[in-house]
Amino acid sequence: MTRNDVTRVVVPRSGRGVWLVGLSAAAMAFLAVFALALSVSAARLAQNWAAALSQTATVRISAPPEEMAEQTAIVLEVLRTTPGITAAREMTDDEQAGLLEAWLGPDLPLDALPLPRLIDVTETPDGPDRQGLRLRLSAEAPGAVYDDHTRWRRPLAEGAARLRQLANLSLVLIGSVMAAIVMLASSASLASNAQVIRVLRLVGAQDRFIARAFVRRMTLRATLGAAAGAGAGAIAMLALPDPASGSSVFSGLGFQGSAWLLPLSLPVVTAALAWIAAKATALGVLKGVT
Amino acid sequence: MIAFHDVAHDYGGGPLFRNASMTLEKGSFHFLTGPSGAGKSTFLKLCYGELLPSAGSVSLLGQDMKTMSRDDLARTRQRIGIVHQDCQFLDHLTVEQNVALPLSVTGRAVSAENLSDLLAWVGLGGQARALPPTLSGGERQRTALARAIIASPEVLLADEPTGNLDWDMSQRLMSLMIELNRMGTAVLIATHDLNLIRFAKTQVSTRVLRIARGEVQTAGADL
């Protein structure tokens, strides 16, 4: 038998703790897939929202019907001559009806409602002098209000960031629990194999060798468990509605493209975590054995 | 090889023995005898560092046991062979795997031919693949001896190696250890079997240490 062969067989296979490590790793990896998905999705949502709302603004014109066309023309002219504005376009009735449909239902009789006129504005990356623009608009079209979406954008971005923090915290907690389980199982395994350790010490085995035999077993089980758990988690993620479909509340949750490497990396991360936790525990316990 | 200087040891209830001094020279053959509970096993454990003395010093292969690091102790144990009273096997490994342990845990090559020859030498040629729990008492003792000597140790320490064996098997095992001693290995055997000591004395030059009433003395020729 080579030294590696001995490392593989020297610890009896019957330890229940080792199987518990595998099961725990599977459960933790399964949960970690969802925490990762939440983290990735929150980041993506924040990015999408920011991209969708940045460099855009809306001018809302509230005026009596007989003045609406005149004020709209004035506002469009002001916007056309303002540095930092690349485009300004009056929204059609159909577009306005589409915006209101989510709140007021289809077949909206726009004619019967005193609705403001909306102008869709596209800004340059640096944007206009918003304070100056607001002053010009109030002077030339008193019914016009310039809205740069800041009040919508900030809470959305903050919410997404908070969601991502929670997901990352969940990942840290899952990792900590996994490490704690491996450490407890390693201690239990070392305690239940005191005779094995004693024999190995008597025949001249160094702590590094003995630790390796236990660490190997723990790491292998944790890695296999994590692979199974991550695989099950990935399948569960695939069963969720397609993120691109936009068909349900879950449609934003999931991995896209290279983000799928993250759940696939969970077994590797678990292996490293289990190896460190088991080795530290084993070397600590072995110090007390002569 | 092994030197005790004014060694005392107690388990907390008073000294088991005190002021014990002795030297185990290269190629020597010692017996350690005394009544049950006198401290023979403790004496052997002090020899290979499973226990540390309460007072005095123990030197193993030139190193003071008290100042040895854990790795030093492990490396030193690679140079000695130990036969335990209760054999101390890994029951899930076969006889040949157990016998090869001292080599395989230290990364030294295990030659299948040498292993086979050794097992044949101790009369276990047909038991190589057996598991220790299936062996008889004599087979277990011989397996323990084979494991103790596979790495060509400079010192062999044996604690009641013939306990629970019949006289024929005891003689056979003792003959193996005498043969090993003739090849240069220092041997220290703890036993309460005076017949065994007398048998060995007919074949090899031995010294006998006796532990009694807390003292370790060199026994006379009155065995």
mmCIF file with all atom_site columns, N, CA and C in Angstrom, chain A residues 232-266:
data_model
loop_
_atom_site.group_PDB
_atom_site.id
_atom_site.type_symbol
_atom_site.label_atom_id
_atom_site.label_alt_id
_atom_site.label_comp_id
_atom_site.label_asym_id
_atom_site.label_entity_id
_atom_site.label_seq_id
_atom_site.pdbx_PDB_ins_code
_atom_site.Cartn_x
_atom_site.Cartn_y
_atom_site.Cartn_z
_atom_site.occupancy
_atom_site.B_iso_or_equiv
_atom_site.pdbx_formal_charge
_atom_site.auth_seq_id
_atom_site.auth_comp_id
_atom_site.auth_asym_id
_atom_site.auth_atom_id
_atom_site.pdbx_PDB_model_num
ATOM 1   N N  . ALA A 1 232 ? -28.977 19.914 -7.274  1.00 0.00 ? 232 ALA A N  1
ATOM 2   C CA . ALA A 1 232 ? -30.423 19.974 -7.039  1.00 0.00 ? 232 ALA A CA 1
ATOM 3   C C  . ALA A 1 232 ? -30.903 21.431 -7.054  1.00 0.00 ? 232 ALA A C  1
ATOM 4   N N  . GLY A 1 233 ? -30.100 22.304 -6.450  1.00 0.00 ? 233 GLY A N  1
ATOM 5   C CA . GLY A 1 233 ? -30.462 23.722 -6.432  1.00 0.00 ? 233 GLY A CA 1
ATOM 6   C C  . GLY A 1 233 ? -30.506 24.308 -7.840  1.00 0.00 ? 233 GLY A C  1
ATOM 7   N N  . ALA A 1 234 ? -29.530 23.912 -8.657  1.00 0.00 ? 234 ALA A N  1
ATOM 8   C CA . ALA A 1 234 ? -29.481 24.428 -10.033 1.00 0.00 ? 234 ALA A CA 1
ATOM 9   C C  . ALA A 1 234 ? -30.690 23.950 -10.831 1.00 0.00 ? 234 ALA A C  1
ATOM 10  N N  . ILE A 1 235 ? -31.068 22.677 -10.601 1.00 0.00 ? 235 ILE A N  1
ATOM 11  C CA . ILE A 1 235 ? -32.252 22.149 -11.298 1.00 0.00 ? 235 ILE A CA 1
ATOM 12  C C  . ILE A 1 235 ? -33.510 22.915 -10.852 1.00 0.00 ? 235 ILE A C  1
ATOM 13  N N  . ALA A 1 236 ? -33.571 23.184 -9.543  1.00 0.00 ? 236 ALA A N  1
ATOM 14  C CA . ALA A 1 236 ? -34.718 23.946 -9.027  1.00 0.00 ? 236 ALA A CA 1
ATOM 15  C C  . ALA A 1 236 ? -34.758 25.340 -9.644  1.00 0.00 ? 236 ALA A C  1
ATOM 16  N N  . MET A 1 237 ? -33.582 25.939 -9.827  1.00 0.00 ? 237 MET A N  1
ATOM 17  C CA . MET A 1 237 ? -33.536 27.273 -10.443 1.00 0.00 ? 237 MET A CA 1
ATOM 18  C C  . MET A 1 237 ? -34.009 27.216 -11.894 1.00 0.00 ? 237 MET A C  1
ATOM 19  N N  . LEU A 1 238 ? -33.624 26.111 -12.568 1.00 0.00 ? 238 LEU A N  1
ATOM 20  C CA . LEU A 1 238 ? -34.055 25.970 -13.962 1.00 0.00 ? 238 LEU A CA 1
ATOM 21  C C  . LEU A 1 238 ? -35.565 25.812 -14.067 1.00 0.00 ? 238 LEU A C  1
ATOM 22  N N  . ALA A 1 239 ? -36.161 25.259 -12.991 1.00 0.00 ? 239 ALA A N  1
ATOM 23  C CA . ALA A 1 239 ? -37.610 25.047 -13.007 1.00 0.00 ? 239 ALA A CA 1
ATOM 24  C C  . ALA A 1 239 ? -38.381 26.348 -12.793 1.00 0.00 ? 239 ALA A C  1
ATOM 25  N N  . LEU A 1 240 ? -37.706 27.379 -12.314 1.00 0.00 ? 240 LEU A N  1
ATOM 26  C CA . LEU A 1 240 ? -38.386 28.669 -12.143 1.00 0.00 ? 240 LEU A CA 1
ATOM 27  C C  . LEU A 1 240 ? -38.650 29.286 -13.515 1.00 0.00 ? 240 LEU A C  1
ATOM 28  N N  . PRO A 1 241 ? -39.621 30.224 -13.612 1.00 0.00 ? 241 PRO A N  1
ATOM 29  C CA . PRO A 1 241 ? -39.877 30.860 -14.909 1.00 0.00 ? 241 PRO A CA 1
ATOM 30  C C  . PRO A 1 241 ? -38.637 31.526 -15.467 1.00 0.00 ? 241 PRO A C  1
ATOM 31  N N  . ASP A 1 242 ? -38.545 31.518 -16.798 1.00 0.00 ? 242 ASP A N  1
ATOM 32  C CA . ASP A 1 242 ? -37.398 32.111 -17.483 1.00 0.00 ? 242 ASP A CA 1
ATOM 33  C C  . ASP A 1 242 ? -37.272 33.590 -17.116 1.00 0.00 ? 242 ASP A C  1
ATOM 34  N N  . PRO A 1 243 ? -36.082 34.012 -16.662 1.00 0.00 ? 243 PRO A N  1
ATOM 35  C CA . PRO A 1 243 ? -35.901 35.409 -16.289 1.00 0.00 ? 243 PRO A CA 1
ATOM 36  C C  . PRO A 1 243 ? -36.250 36.367 -17.417 1.00 0.00 ? 243 PRO A C  1
ATOM 37  N N  . ALA A 1 244 ? -36.073 35.902 -18.641 1.00 0.00 ? 244 ALA A N  1
ATOM 38  C CA . ALA A 1 244 ? -36.330 36.799 -19.774 1.00 0.00 ? 244 ALA A CA 1
ATOM 39  C C  . ALA A 1 244 ? -37.819 36.918 -20.091 1.00 0.00 ? 244 ALA A C  1
ATOM 40  N N  . SER A 1 245 ? -38.625 35.975 -19.542 1.00 0.00 ? 245 SER A N  1
ATOM 41  C CA . SER A 1 245 ? -40.033 35.963 -19.938 1.00 0.00 ? 245 SER A CA 1
ATOM 42  C C  . SER A 1 245 ? -40.825 37.094 -19.298 1.00 0.00 ? 245 SER A C  1
ATOM 43  N N  . GLY A 1 246 ? -40.402 37.499 -18.084 1.00 0.00 ? 246 GLY A N  1
ATOM 44  C CA . GLY A 1 246 ? -41.109 38.566 -17.401 1.00 0.00 ? 246 GLY A CA 1
ATOM 45  C C  . GLY A 1 246 ? -42.532 38.190 -17.050 1.00 0.00 ? 246 GLY A C  1
ATOM 46  N N  . SER A 1 247 ? -42.779 36.864 -16.915 1.00 0.00 ? 247 SER A N  1
ATOM 47  C CA . SER A 1 247 ? -44.160 36.424 -16.761 1.00 0.00 ? 247 SER A CA 1
ATOM 48  C C  . SER A 1 247 ? -44.625 36.319 -15.317 1.00 0.00 ? 247 SER A C  1
ATOM 49  N N  . SER A 1 248 ? -43.702 36.378 -14.357 1.00 0.00 ? 248 SER A N  1
ATOM 50  C CA . SER A 1 248 ? -44.184 36.265 -12.987 1.00 0.00 ? 248 SER A CA 1
ATOM 51  C C  . SER A 1 248 ? -43.250 36.995 -12.050 1.00 0.00 ? 248 SER A C  1
ATOM 52  N N  . VAL A 1 249 ? -43.637 36.961 -10.767 1.00 0.00 ? 249 VAL A N  1
ATOM 53  C CA . VAL A 1 249 ? -42.836 37.661 -9.773  1.00 0.00 ? 249 VAL A CA 1
ATOM 54  C C  . VAL A 1 249 ? -41.456 37.033 -9.630  1.00 0.00 ? 249 VAL A C  1
ATOM 55  N N  . PHE A 1 250 ? -41.331 35.723 -9.996  1.00 0.00 ? 250 PHE A N  1
ATOM 56  C CA . PHE A 1 250 ? -40.040 35.039 -9.885  1.00 0.00 ? 250 PHE A CA 1
ATOM 57  C C  . PHE A 1 250 ? -39.141 35.258 -11.099 1.00 0.00 ? 250 PHE A C  1
ATOM 58  N N  . SER A 1 251 ? -39.684 35.959 -12.095 1.00 0.00 ? 251 SER A N  1
ATOM 59  C CA . SER A 1 251 ? -38.964 35.997 -13.355 1.00 0.00 ? 251 SER A CA 1
ATOM 60  C C  . SER A 1 251 ? -37.621 36.707 -13.251 1.00 0.00 ? 251 SER A C  1
ATOM 61  N N  . GLY A 1 252 ? -37.450 37.524 -12.208 1.00 0.00 ? 252 GLY A N  1
ATOM 62  C CA . GLY A 1 252 ? -36.158 38.197 -12.065 1.00 0.00 ? 252 GLY A CA 1
ATOM 63  C C  . GLY A 1 252 ? -35.147 37.360 -11.325 1.00 0.00 ? 252 GLY A C  1
ATOM 64  N N  . LEU A 1 253 ? -35.593 36.223 -10.727 1.00 0.00 ? 253 LEU A N  1
ATOM 65  C CA . LEU A 1 253 ? -34.708 35.423 -9.881  1.00 0.00 ? 253 LEU A CA 1
ATOM 66  C C  . LEU A 1 253 ? -34.063 34.321 -10.714 1.00 0.00 ? 253 LEU A C  1
ATOM 67  N N  . GLY A 1 254 ? -32.755 34.284 -10.708 1.00 0.00 ? 254 GLY A N  1
ATOM 68  C CA . GLY A 1 254 ? -32.094 33.208 -11.445 1.00 0.00 ? 254 GLY A CA 1
ATOM 69  C C  . GLY A 1 254 ? -30.742 33.643 -11.966 1.00 0.00 ? 254 GLY A C  1
ATOM 70  N N  . PHE A 1 255 ? -30.066 32.682 -12.628 1.00 0.00 ? 255 PHE A N  1
ATOM 71  C CA . PHE A 1 255 ? -28.739 32.950 -13.173 1.00 0.00 ? 255 PHE A CA 1
ATOM 72  C C  . PHE A 1 255 ? -28.837 33.097 -14.688 1.00 0.00 ? 255 PHE A C  1
ATOM 73  N N  . GLN A 1 256 ? -27.996 33.946 -15.211 1.00 0.00 ? 256 GLN A N  1
ATOM 74  C CA . GLN A 1 256 ? -27.940 34.102 -16.665 1.00 0.00 ? 256 GLN A CA 1
ATOM 75  C C  . GLN A 1 256 ? -26.481 34.055 -17.099 1.00 0.00 ? 256 GLN A C  1
ATOM 76  N N  . GLY A 1 257 ? -26.221 33.365 -18.201 1.00 0.00 ? 257 GLY A N  1
ATOM 77  C CA . GLY A 1 257 ? -24.881 33.356 -18.787 1.00 0.00 ? 257 GLY A CA 1
ATOM 78  C C  . GLY A 1 257 ? -23.828 32.833 -17.830 1.00 0.00 ? 257 GLY A C  1
ATOM 79  N N  . SER A 1 258 ? -22.741 33.610 -17.689 1.00 0.00 ? 258 SER A N  1
ATOM 80  C CA . SER A 1 258 ? -21.604 33.148 -16.880 1.00 0.00 ? 258 SER A CA 1
ATOM 81  C C  . SER A 1 258 ? -21.938 33.080 -15.392 1.00 0.00 ? 258 SER A C  1
ATOM 82  N N  . ALA A 1 259 ? -23.060 33.673 -14.987 1.00 0.00 ? 259 ALA A N  1
ATOM 83  C CA . ALA A 1 259 ? -23.447 33.595 -13.570 1.00 0.00 ? 259 ALA A CA 1
ATOM 84  C C  . ALA A 1 259 ? -23.725 32.159 -13.142 1.00 0.00 ? 259 ALA A C  1
ATOM 85  N N  . TRP A 1 260 ? -23.987 31.270 -14.113 1.00 0.00 ? 260 TRP A N  1
ATOM 86  C CA . TRP A 1 260 ? -24.190 29.862 -13.773 1.00 0.00 ? 260 TRP A CA 1
ATOM 87  C C  . TRP A 1 260 ? -22.927 29.222 -13.208 1.00 0.00 ? 260 TRP A C  1
ATOM 88  N N  . LEU A 1 261 ? -21.774 29.848 -13.422 1.00 0.00 ? 261 LEU A N  1
ATOM 89  C CA . LEU A 1 261 ? -20.532 29.303 -12.845 1.00 0.00 ? 261 LEU A CA 1
ATOM 90  C C  . LEU A 1 261 ? -20.554 29.397 -11.324 1.00 0.00 ? 261 LEU A C  1
ATOM 91  N N  . LEU A 1 262 ? -21.322 30.345 -10.799 1.00 0.00 ? 262 LEU A N  1
ATOM 92  C CA . LEU A 1 262 ? -21.343 30.530 -9.339  1.00 0.00 ? 262 LEU A CA 1
ATOM 93  C C  . LEU A 1 262 ? -21.883 29.300 -8.609  1.00 0.00 ? 262 LEU A C  1
ATOM 94  N N  . PRO A 1 263 ? -23.088 28.803 -8.954  1.00 0.00 ? 263 PRO A N  1
ATOM 95  C CA . PRO A 1 263 ? -23.531 27.587 -8.247  1.00 0.00 ? 263 PRO A CA 1
ATOM 96  C C  . PRO A 1 263 ? -22.628 26.390 -8.527  1.00 0.00 ? 263 PRO A C  1
ATOM 97  N N  . LEU A 1 264 ? -22.037 26.355 -9.729  1.00 0.00 ? 264 LEU A N  1
ATOM 98  C CA . LEU A 1 264 ? -21.141 25.234 -10.045 1.00 0.00 ? 264 LEU A CA 1
ATOM 99  C C  . LEU A 1 264 ? -19.862 25.287 -9.216  1.00 0.00 ? 264 LEU A C  1
ATOM 100 N N  . SER A 1 265 ? -19.518 26.487 -8.723  1.00 0.00 ? 265 SER A N  1
ATOM 101 C CA . SER A 1 265 ? -18.292 26.613 -7.919  1.00 0.00 ? 265 SER A CA 1
ATOM 102 C C  . SER A 1 265 ? -18.528 26.239 -6.453  1.00 0.00 ? 265 SER A C  1
ATOM 103 N N  . LEU A 1 266 ? -19.787 26.041 -6.072  1.00 0.00 ? 266 LEU A N  1
ATOM 104 C CA . LEU A 1 266 ? -20.072 25.751 -4.656  1.00 0.00 ? 266 LEU A CA 1
ATOM 105 C C  . LEU A 1 266 ? -19.351 24.505 -4.128  1.00 0.00 ? 266 LEU A C  1
#
